[in-house]
XYZ file of C-alpha atoms in Angstrom:
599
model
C -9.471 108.576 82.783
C -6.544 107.898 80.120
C -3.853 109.749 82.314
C -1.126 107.380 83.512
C -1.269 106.692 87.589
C 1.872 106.539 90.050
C 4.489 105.805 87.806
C 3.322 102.617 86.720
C 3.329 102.819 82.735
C -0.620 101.699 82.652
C -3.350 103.609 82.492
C -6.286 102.539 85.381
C -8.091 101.948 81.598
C -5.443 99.819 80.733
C -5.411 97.137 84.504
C -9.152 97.381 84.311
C -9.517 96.198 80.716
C -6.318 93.287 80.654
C -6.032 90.184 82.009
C -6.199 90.682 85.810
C -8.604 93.209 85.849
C -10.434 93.057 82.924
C -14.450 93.141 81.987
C -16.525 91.321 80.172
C -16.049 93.568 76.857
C -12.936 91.308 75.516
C -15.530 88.507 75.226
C -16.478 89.406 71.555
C -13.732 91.626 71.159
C -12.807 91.616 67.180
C -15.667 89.779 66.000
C -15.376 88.997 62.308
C -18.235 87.974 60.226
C -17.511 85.756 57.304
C -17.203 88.223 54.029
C -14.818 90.221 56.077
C -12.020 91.215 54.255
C -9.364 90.355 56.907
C -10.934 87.175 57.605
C -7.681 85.324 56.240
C -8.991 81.605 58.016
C -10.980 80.404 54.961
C -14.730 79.791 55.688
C -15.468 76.066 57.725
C -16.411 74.266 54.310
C -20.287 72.734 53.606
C -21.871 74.094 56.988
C -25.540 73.150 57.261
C -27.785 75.597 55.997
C -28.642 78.682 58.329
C -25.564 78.341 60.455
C -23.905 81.673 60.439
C -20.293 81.807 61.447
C -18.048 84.664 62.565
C -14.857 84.727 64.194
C -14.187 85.630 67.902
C -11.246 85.921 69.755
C -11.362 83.461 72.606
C -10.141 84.906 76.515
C -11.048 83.014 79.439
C -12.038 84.677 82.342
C -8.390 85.170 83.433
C -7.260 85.713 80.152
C -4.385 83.095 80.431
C -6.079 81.065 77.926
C -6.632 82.719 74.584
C -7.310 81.975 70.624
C -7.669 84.302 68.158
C -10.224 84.640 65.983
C -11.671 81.088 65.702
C -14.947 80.095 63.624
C -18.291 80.112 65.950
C -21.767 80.419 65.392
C -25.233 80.471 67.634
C -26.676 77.250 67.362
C -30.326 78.276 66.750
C -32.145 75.193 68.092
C -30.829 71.261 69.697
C -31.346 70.219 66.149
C -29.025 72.708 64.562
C -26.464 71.400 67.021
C -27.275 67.601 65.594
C -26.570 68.765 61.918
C -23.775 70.797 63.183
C -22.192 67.343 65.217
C -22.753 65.196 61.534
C -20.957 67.753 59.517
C -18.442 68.403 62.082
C -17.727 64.421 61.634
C -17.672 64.509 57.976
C -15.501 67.396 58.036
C -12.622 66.337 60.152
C -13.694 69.244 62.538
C -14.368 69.938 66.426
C -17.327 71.435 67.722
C -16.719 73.322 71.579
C -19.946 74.071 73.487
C -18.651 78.319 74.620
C -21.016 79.478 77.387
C -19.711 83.060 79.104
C -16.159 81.756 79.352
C -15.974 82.149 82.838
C -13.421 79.322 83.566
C -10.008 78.685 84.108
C -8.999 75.800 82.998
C -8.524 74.636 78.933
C -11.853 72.681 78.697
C -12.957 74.418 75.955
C -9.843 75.325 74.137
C -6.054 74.998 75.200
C -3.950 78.029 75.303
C -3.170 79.517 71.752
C -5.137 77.180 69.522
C -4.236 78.552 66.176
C -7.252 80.701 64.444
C -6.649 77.800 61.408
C -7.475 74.685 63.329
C -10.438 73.043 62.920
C -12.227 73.891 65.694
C -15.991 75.716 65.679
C -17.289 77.325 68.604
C -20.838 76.978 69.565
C -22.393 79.643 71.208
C -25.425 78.308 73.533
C -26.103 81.972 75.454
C -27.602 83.747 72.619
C -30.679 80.860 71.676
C -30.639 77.813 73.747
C -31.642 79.628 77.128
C -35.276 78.565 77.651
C -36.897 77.404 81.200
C -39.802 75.299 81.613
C -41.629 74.992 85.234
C -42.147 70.982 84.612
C -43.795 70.397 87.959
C -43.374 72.130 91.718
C -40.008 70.291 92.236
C -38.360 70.340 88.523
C -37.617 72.573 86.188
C -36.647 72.041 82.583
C -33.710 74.731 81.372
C -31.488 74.176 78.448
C -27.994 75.009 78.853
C -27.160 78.312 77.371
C -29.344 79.458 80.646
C -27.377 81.339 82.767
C -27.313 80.824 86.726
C -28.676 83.782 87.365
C -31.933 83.862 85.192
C -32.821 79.847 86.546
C -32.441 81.238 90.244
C -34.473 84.174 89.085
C -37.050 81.919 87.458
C -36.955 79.407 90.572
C -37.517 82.294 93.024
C -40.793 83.696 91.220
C -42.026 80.773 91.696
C -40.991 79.688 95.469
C -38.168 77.437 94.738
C -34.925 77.295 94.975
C -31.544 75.077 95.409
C -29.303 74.843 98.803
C -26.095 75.928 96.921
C -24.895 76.994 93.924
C -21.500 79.036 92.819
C -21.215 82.650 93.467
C -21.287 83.933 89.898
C -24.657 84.582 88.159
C -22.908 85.059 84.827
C -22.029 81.132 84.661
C -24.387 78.943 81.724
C -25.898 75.970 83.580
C -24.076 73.646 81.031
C -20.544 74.635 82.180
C -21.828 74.388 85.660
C -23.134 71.331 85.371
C -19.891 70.001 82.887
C -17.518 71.068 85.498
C -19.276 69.961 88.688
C -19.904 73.073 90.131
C -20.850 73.948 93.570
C -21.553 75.952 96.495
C -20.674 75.945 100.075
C -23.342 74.208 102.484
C -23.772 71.336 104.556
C -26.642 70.616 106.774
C -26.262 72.225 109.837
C -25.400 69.820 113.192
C -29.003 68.347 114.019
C -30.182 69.538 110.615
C -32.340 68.051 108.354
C -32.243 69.087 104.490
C -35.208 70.131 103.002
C -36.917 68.307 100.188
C -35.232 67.955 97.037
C -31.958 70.144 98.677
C -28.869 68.543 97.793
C -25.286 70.024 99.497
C -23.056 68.964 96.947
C -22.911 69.935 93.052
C -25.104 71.009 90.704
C -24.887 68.218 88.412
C -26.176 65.977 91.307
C -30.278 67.603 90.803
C -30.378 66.197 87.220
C -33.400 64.400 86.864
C -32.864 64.152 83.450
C -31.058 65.198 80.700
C -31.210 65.461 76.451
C -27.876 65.272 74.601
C -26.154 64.832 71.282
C -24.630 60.917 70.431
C -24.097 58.992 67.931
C -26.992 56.533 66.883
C -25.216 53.569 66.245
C -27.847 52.233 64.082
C -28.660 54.931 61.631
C -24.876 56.392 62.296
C -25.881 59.800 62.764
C -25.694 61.964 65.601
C -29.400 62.705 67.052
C -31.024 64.056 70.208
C -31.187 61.378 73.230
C -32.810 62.087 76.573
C -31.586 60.058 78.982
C -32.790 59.571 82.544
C -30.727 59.386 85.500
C -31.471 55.978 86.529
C -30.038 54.782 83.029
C -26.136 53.361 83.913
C -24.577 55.745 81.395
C -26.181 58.922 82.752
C -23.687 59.267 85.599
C -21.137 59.719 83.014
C -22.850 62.934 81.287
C -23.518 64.522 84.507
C -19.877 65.924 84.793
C -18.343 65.519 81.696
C -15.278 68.192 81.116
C -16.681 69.310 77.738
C -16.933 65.323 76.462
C -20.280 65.794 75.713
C -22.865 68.351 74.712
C -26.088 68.972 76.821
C -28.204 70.766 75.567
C -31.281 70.563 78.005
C -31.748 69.395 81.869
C -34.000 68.427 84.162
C -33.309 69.648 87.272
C -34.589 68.968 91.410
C -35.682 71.632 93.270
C -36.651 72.379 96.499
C -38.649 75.141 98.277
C -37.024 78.123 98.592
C -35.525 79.533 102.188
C -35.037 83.186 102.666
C -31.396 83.240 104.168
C -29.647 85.450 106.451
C -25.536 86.346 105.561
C -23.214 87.733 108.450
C -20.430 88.951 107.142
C -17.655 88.559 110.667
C -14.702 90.261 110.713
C -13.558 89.507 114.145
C -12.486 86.074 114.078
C -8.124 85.957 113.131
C -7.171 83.188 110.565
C -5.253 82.039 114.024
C -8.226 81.077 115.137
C -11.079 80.286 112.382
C -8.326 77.948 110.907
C -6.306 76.635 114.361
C -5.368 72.834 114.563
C -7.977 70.468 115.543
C -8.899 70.183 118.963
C -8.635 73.779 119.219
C -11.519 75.700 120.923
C -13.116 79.151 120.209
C -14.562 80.169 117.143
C -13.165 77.428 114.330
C -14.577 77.044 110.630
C -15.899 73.739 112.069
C -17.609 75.310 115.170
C -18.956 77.999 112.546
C -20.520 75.407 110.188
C -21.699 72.938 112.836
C -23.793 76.081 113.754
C -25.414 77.179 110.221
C -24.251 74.855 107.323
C -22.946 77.663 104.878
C -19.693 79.350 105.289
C -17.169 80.729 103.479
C -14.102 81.901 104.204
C -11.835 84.989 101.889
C -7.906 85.042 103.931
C -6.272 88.041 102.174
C -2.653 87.045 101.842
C -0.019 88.283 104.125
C -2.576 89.362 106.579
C -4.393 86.960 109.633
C -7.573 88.938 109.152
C -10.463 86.736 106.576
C -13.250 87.598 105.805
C -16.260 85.076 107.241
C -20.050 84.755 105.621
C -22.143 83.011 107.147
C -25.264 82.080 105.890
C -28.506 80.711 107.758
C -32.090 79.813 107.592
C -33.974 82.791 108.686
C -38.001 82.843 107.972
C -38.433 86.328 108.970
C -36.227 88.920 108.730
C -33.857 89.178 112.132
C -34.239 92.912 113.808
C -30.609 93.823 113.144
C -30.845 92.571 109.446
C -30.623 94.970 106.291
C -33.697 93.195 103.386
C -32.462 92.878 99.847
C -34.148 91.729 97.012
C -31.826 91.287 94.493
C -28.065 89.255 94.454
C -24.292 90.982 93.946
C -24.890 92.681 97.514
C -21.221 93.718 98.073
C -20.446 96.484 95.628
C -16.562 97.087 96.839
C -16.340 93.686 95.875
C -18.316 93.411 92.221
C -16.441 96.705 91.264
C -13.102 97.525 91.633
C -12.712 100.310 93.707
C -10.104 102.861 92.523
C -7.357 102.531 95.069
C -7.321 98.778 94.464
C -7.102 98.975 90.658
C -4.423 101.549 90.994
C -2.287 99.332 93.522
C -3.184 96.319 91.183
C -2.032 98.110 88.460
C 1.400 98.830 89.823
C 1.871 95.040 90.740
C 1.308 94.500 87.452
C 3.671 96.659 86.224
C 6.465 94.946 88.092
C 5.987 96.418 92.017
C 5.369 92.005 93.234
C 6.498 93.427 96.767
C 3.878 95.478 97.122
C 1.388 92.249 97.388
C 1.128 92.828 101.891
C 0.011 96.136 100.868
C -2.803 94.933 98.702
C -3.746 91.915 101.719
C -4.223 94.516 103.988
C -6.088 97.145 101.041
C -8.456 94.386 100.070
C -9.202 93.891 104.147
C -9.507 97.777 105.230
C -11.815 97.800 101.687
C -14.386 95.071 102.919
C -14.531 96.126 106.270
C -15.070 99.612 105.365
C -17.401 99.068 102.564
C -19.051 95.954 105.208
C -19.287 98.471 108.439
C -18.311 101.623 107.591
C -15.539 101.686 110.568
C -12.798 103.844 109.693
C -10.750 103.188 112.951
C -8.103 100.724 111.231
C -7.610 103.658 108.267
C -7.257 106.588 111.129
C -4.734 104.088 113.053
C -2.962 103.097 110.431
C -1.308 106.058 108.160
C 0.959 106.062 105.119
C 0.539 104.921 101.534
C -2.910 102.866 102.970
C -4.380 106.350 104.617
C -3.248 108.126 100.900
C -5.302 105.186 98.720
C -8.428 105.502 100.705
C -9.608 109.175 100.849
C -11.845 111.424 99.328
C -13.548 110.040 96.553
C -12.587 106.512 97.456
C -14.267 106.262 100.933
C -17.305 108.140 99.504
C -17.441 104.862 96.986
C -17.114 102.649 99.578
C -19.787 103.790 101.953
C -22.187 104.363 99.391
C -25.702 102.393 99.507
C -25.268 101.304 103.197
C -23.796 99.009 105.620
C -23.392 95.230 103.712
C -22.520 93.320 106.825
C -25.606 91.621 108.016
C -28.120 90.903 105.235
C -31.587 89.218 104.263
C -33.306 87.841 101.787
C -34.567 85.203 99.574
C -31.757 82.791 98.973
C -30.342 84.280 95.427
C -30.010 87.116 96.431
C -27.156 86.025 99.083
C -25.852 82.873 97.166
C -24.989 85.324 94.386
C -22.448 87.513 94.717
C -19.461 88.140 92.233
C -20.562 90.416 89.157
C -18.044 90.098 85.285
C -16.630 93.442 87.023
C -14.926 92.058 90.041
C -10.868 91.527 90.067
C -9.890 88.953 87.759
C -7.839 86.406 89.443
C -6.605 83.035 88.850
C -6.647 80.556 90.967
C -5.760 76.625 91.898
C -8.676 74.785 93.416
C -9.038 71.315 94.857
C -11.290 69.495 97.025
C -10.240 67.326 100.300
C -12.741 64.706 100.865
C -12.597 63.471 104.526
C -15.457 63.046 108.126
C -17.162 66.166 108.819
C -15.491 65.315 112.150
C -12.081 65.590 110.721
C -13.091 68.881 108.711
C -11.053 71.694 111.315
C -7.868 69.139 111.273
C -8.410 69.519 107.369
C -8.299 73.542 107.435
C -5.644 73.918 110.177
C -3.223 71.452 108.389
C -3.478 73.252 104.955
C -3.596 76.782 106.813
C -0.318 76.495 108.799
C 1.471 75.085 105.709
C 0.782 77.366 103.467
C 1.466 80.582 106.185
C 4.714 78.796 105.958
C 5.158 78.277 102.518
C 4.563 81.986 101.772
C 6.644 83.477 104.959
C 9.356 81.066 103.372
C 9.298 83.186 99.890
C 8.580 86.418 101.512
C 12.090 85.651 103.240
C 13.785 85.065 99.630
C 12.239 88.665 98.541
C 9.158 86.822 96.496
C 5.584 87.582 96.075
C 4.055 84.507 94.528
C 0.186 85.335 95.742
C -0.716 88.314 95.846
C -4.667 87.288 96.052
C -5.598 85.102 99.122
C -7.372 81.844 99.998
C -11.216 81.077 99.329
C -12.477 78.044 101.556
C -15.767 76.229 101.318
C -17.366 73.220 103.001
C -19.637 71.093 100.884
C -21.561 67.795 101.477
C -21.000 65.010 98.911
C -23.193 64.102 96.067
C -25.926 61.806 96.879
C -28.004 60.522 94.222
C -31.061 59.981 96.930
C -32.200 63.476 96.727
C -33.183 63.594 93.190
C -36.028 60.631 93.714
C -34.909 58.716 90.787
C -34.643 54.949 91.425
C -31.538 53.625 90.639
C -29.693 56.910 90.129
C -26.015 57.565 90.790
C -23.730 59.674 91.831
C -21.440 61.854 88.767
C -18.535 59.521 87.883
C -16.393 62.814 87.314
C -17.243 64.560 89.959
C -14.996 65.716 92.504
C -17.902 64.515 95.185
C -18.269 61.541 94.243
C -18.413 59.599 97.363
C -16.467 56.805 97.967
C -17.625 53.104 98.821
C -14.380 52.185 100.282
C -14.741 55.100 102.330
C -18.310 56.068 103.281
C -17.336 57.978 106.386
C -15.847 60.369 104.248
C -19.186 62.488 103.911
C -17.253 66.062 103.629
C -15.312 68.125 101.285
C -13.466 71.064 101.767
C -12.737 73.352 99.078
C -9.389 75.488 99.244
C -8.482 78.249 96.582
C -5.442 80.080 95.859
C -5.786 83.751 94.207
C -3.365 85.716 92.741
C -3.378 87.799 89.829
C -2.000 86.060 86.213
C 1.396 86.280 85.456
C 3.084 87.154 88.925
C 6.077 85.322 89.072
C 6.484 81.890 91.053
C 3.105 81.420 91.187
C 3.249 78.565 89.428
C 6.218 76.849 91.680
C 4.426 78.165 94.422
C 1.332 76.319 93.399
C 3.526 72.999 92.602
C 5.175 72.911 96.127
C 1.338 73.505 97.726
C -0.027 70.665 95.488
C 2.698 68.288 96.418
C 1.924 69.209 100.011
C -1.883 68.518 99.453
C -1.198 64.781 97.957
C 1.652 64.188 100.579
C -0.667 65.126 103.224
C -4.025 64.312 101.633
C -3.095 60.921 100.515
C -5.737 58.622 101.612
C -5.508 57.533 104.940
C -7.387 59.989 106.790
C -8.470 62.206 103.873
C -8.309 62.229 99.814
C -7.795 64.862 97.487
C -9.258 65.399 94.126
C -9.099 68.816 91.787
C -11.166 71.060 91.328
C -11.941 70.694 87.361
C -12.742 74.268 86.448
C -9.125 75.798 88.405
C -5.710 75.379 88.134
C -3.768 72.093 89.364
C -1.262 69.178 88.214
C 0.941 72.324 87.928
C 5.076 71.991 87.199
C 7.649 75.013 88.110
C 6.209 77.093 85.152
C 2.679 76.271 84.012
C -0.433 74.292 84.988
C -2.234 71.388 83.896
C 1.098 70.149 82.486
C 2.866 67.974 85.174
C 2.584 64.700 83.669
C 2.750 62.054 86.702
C -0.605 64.156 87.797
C -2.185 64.118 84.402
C -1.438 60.512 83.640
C -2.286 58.762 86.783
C -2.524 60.559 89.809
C -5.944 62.530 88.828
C -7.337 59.625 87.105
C -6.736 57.533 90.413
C -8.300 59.836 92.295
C -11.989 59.307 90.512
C -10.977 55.602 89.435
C -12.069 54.021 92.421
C -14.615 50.917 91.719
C -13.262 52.217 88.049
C -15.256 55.371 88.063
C -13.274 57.134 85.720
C -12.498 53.944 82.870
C -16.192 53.546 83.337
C -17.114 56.731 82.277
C -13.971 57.459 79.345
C -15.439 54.433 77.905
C -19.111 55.813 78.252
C -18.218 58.909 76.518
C -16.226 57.313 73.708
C -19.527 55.038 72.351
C -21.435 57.764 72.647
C -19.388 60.205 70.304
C -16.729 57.794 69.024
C -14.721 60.651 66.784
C -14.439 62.523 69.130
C -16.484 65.605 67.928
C -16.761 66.890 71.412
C -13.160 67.110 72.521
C -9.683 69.114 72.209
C -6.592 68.109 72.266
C -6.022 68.603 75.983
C -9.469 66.462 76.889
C -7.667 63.835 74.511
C -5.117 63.490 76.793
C -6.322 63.575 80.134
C -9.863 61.189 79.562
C -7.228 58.075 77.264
């Protein structure tokens, strides 16, 4: 449909395709091979034979990070990524393992890296994507793999992991280089199943294979390293310092999981101050272990999974056998692209009205109940009808599901709104975990009633929580293992009653204005309140944080010291700079930004 919508000056082709909105076709949008005649960059010089480069425009997945038209190729093979790592020395250039670019942060590249700097791309999706059963509790995967095909392999076979992230679409390298995670924690009384771990991914490796420099023949060369060697724990989350490029992992048997999407619990409530009774986030996880929570901004109405152990399918349970379950959620319905669209195009005020559309959306598409749309009435009652509502109750009711466990820990397609988002995690005692939630939840109702007052829209999104466990090194069976040094669950030893993290997100869609002062007074809040004492805070690697009053990843005090503090207890984080240094002294594996922050 090219016909512009409501006044807005964008086409519905136009939201769904940019930046907020957007699908996975910008990913090798104006592709250049190398005899192109507009292909002004000249050609990386001497590259080892067979490597064939091309150009590629680089988005991330909210497009706030972009470079146009840099050099990349396919590595074919681990070895082609050794020759590539001895000429990239040689050559004065950079070499940045690219999986599906599904991050926010500039790991891989910063923002606007011109298309002349010396800087090759390395595609690991297209060849470096094989699994290996290895025995009945590892599997071997290298790490172009995506997260989707290793669950997929893992459930044909029984097994299976306690958490992972909700995208499928996400390579198991930038997983495992950013620490990523789930949401679960063994329920109260529980006991985790064999090889289960509840905090990030990176924690299963068994082993791993990746590219350093031999300091004896001074070359770069393949090195498999096992996790009870000291300077594995410094690979295991690693930024984009290093490059993987095959893993061992620890698996478990799978579960088949139940998911109850709730509804009827208000944020006044799931996220009250400790001591408070009723149905809390804490009373919710002490029950199953896995829960997440979505808050649509400017409304008091989240929305709750919960996930549990269920052997057989419960009576009142709908079976599915394959992941990305909620499809008003994995595609944008029409009425919310349209009303996105007009934000967009300058209407920030309207951000209540797309809370409460994102709500009446997921409970419709969740339960088919119309009652709050036949209540309600205006511009809401106008966006869903007709052909919207006969979207959104296509394919059934979504709201209580079952199934083996991928196909309810995945959940959020390319296709879904494109958001971006802060992200940090608050280590502190389970017991402590509902003063955590209702401290950061009545601050930041606050926070955003205080620039709703002044006429601003700053989020326009909402908040994602999770609950993790921390990473212990125990459940891999390797003696002598330990825990990531760059890991935002790391524990720590001077405080081993802190055995919980909470994970808080911040959507809203890129560019709206004062998100990023919005964002700065919310992370000053976080340390302020966070600071130590009675809980800690770290960032979340792969989102936005250390922002200033117009951009993140920028505010110097943050970058310097206050992040590195946060991992350099029993000097963590100098432990594993210095690891990463003797292991690819020039820096092949780096930018400019990673320069800065691991000095």
């Amino acid at each position: 449909m090219a016909a512009r919508e409501r006044g807005t000056g964008l086409t519905r082709r136009a939201v769904v395709g940019g930046a907020a909105l957007g699908v996975t076709g910008w990913l090798l949008h104006g592709t250049l091979g190398p005899q192109s005649a507009s292909a002004e960059v000249p050609l990386p010089p001497g590259l080892p034979a067979g490597v064939t480069p091309y150009r590629a425009e680089y988005r991330n997945w909210s497009g706030e990070i972009r470079a146009d038209q840099l050099w990349t190729c396919a590595p074919e093979s681990p070895e082609q990524v050794v020759q590539l790592a001895d000429w990239a020395r040689a050559s004065g250039w950079r070499l940045r393992a690219q999986g599906h670019r599904h991050t926010w942060a500039p790991l891989t590249v910063p923002d606007a890296t011109p298309a002349a700097a010396r800087v090759l791309l390395l595609d690991t999706t297209r060849h470096l994507t094989a699994l290996t059963l290895v025995d009945g509790s590892t599997v071997r995967v290298r790490t172009g793999a995506d997260m989707e095909a290793l669950l997929a392999f893992l459930a044909d076979r029984g097994l299976g992991i306690a958490a992972c992230p909700a995208p499928g679409e996400l390579t198991v390298g930038g997983v495992l280089a950013i620490g990523g995670h789930g949401t679960a924690v063994p329920p109260a009384g529980g006991q985790p199943l064999p090889g289960y771990g509840y905090g990030t991914v990176s924690n299963q490796v068994v082993r791993f294979t990746a590219v350093v420099l031999d300091p004896v023949t001074d070359r770069y060369v393949l090195r498999t390293f096992d996790r009870s060697e000291p300077d594995a724990a410094a690979f295991l989350v690693h930024l984009g310092r290093a490059f993987l490029t095959e893993v061992e992992l620890r698996v478990g048997p799978d579960q088949r999981l139940r998911c109850l999407s709730r509804l009827d619990i208000p944020a006044t409530e799931l996220l009250a101050p400790a001591g408070s009774g009723g149905r809390t986030l804490a009373s919710l996880v002490d029950g199953s272990g896995r829960v997440e929570v979505i808050w649509y901004a400017f409304t008091e109405q989240p929305w709750v999974k919960v996930w549990s152990a269920a052997p057989a399918r419960p009576i009142a349970a709908r079976e599915v056998r394959e992941p990305y379950n909620y499809p008003f959620s994995d595609r944008i319905p029409e009425p919310v692209a349209r009303l996105a669209g007009d934000i967009l195009a300058g209407a920030w005020g309207s951000a209540p009205l797309l809370g409460q559309l994102q709500y009446l959306v997921t409970k419709i598409g969740l339960t088919g109940d119309l009652t709050d749309l036949l209540l309600g009435g205006g511009l809401l009652r106008d966006l869903l009808s007709g052909d919207a509502l006969v979207h959104l109750l296509a394919g059934g009711l979504r709201s209580d599901l079952w199934g083996p466990s991928r196909t309810l820990l995945q959940y959020v397609r390319p296709s879904t709104l494109r958001v971006t988002a802060n992200g940090y995690a608050v280590l502190a005692r389970r017991a402590d975990l509902q003063w955590v939630v209702g401290e950061f939840a009545a601050y930041y109702r606050s926070l955003l009633a205080r620039y709703q007052a002044r006429g601003e829209y700053p989020v326009n999104g909402g908040v994602e929580i999770r609950v993790t466990g921390l990473d212990d090194p125990a459940v891999v069976g390797v003696s002598g293992a330990r825990a990531p040094l760059l890991s935002a669950l790391r524990p720590r030893t001077d405080r081993p009653d802190w055995d919980t993290a909470v994970w808080l997100d911040v959507l809203t869609l890129p560019g709206t204005p004062g998100m990023h002062r919005f964002c700065r007074e919310l992370e000053q809040y976080l340390l302020r309140t966070f600071d130590g004492t009675r809980a800690g805070l770290r960032v979340e690697w792969s989102k936005g944080w250390a922002y200033t009053d117009t951009a993140a990843w920028a505010e110097p005090e943050l970058l310097d010291r206050t992040v590195p503090a946060s991992l350099g207890e029993a000097d963590g984080w100098a432990e594993a700079v210095s690891v990463l240094d003797r292991h690819d002294p020039a820096r092949v594996f780096s930018n400019a930004f990673l320069d800065r922050l691991l000095r």
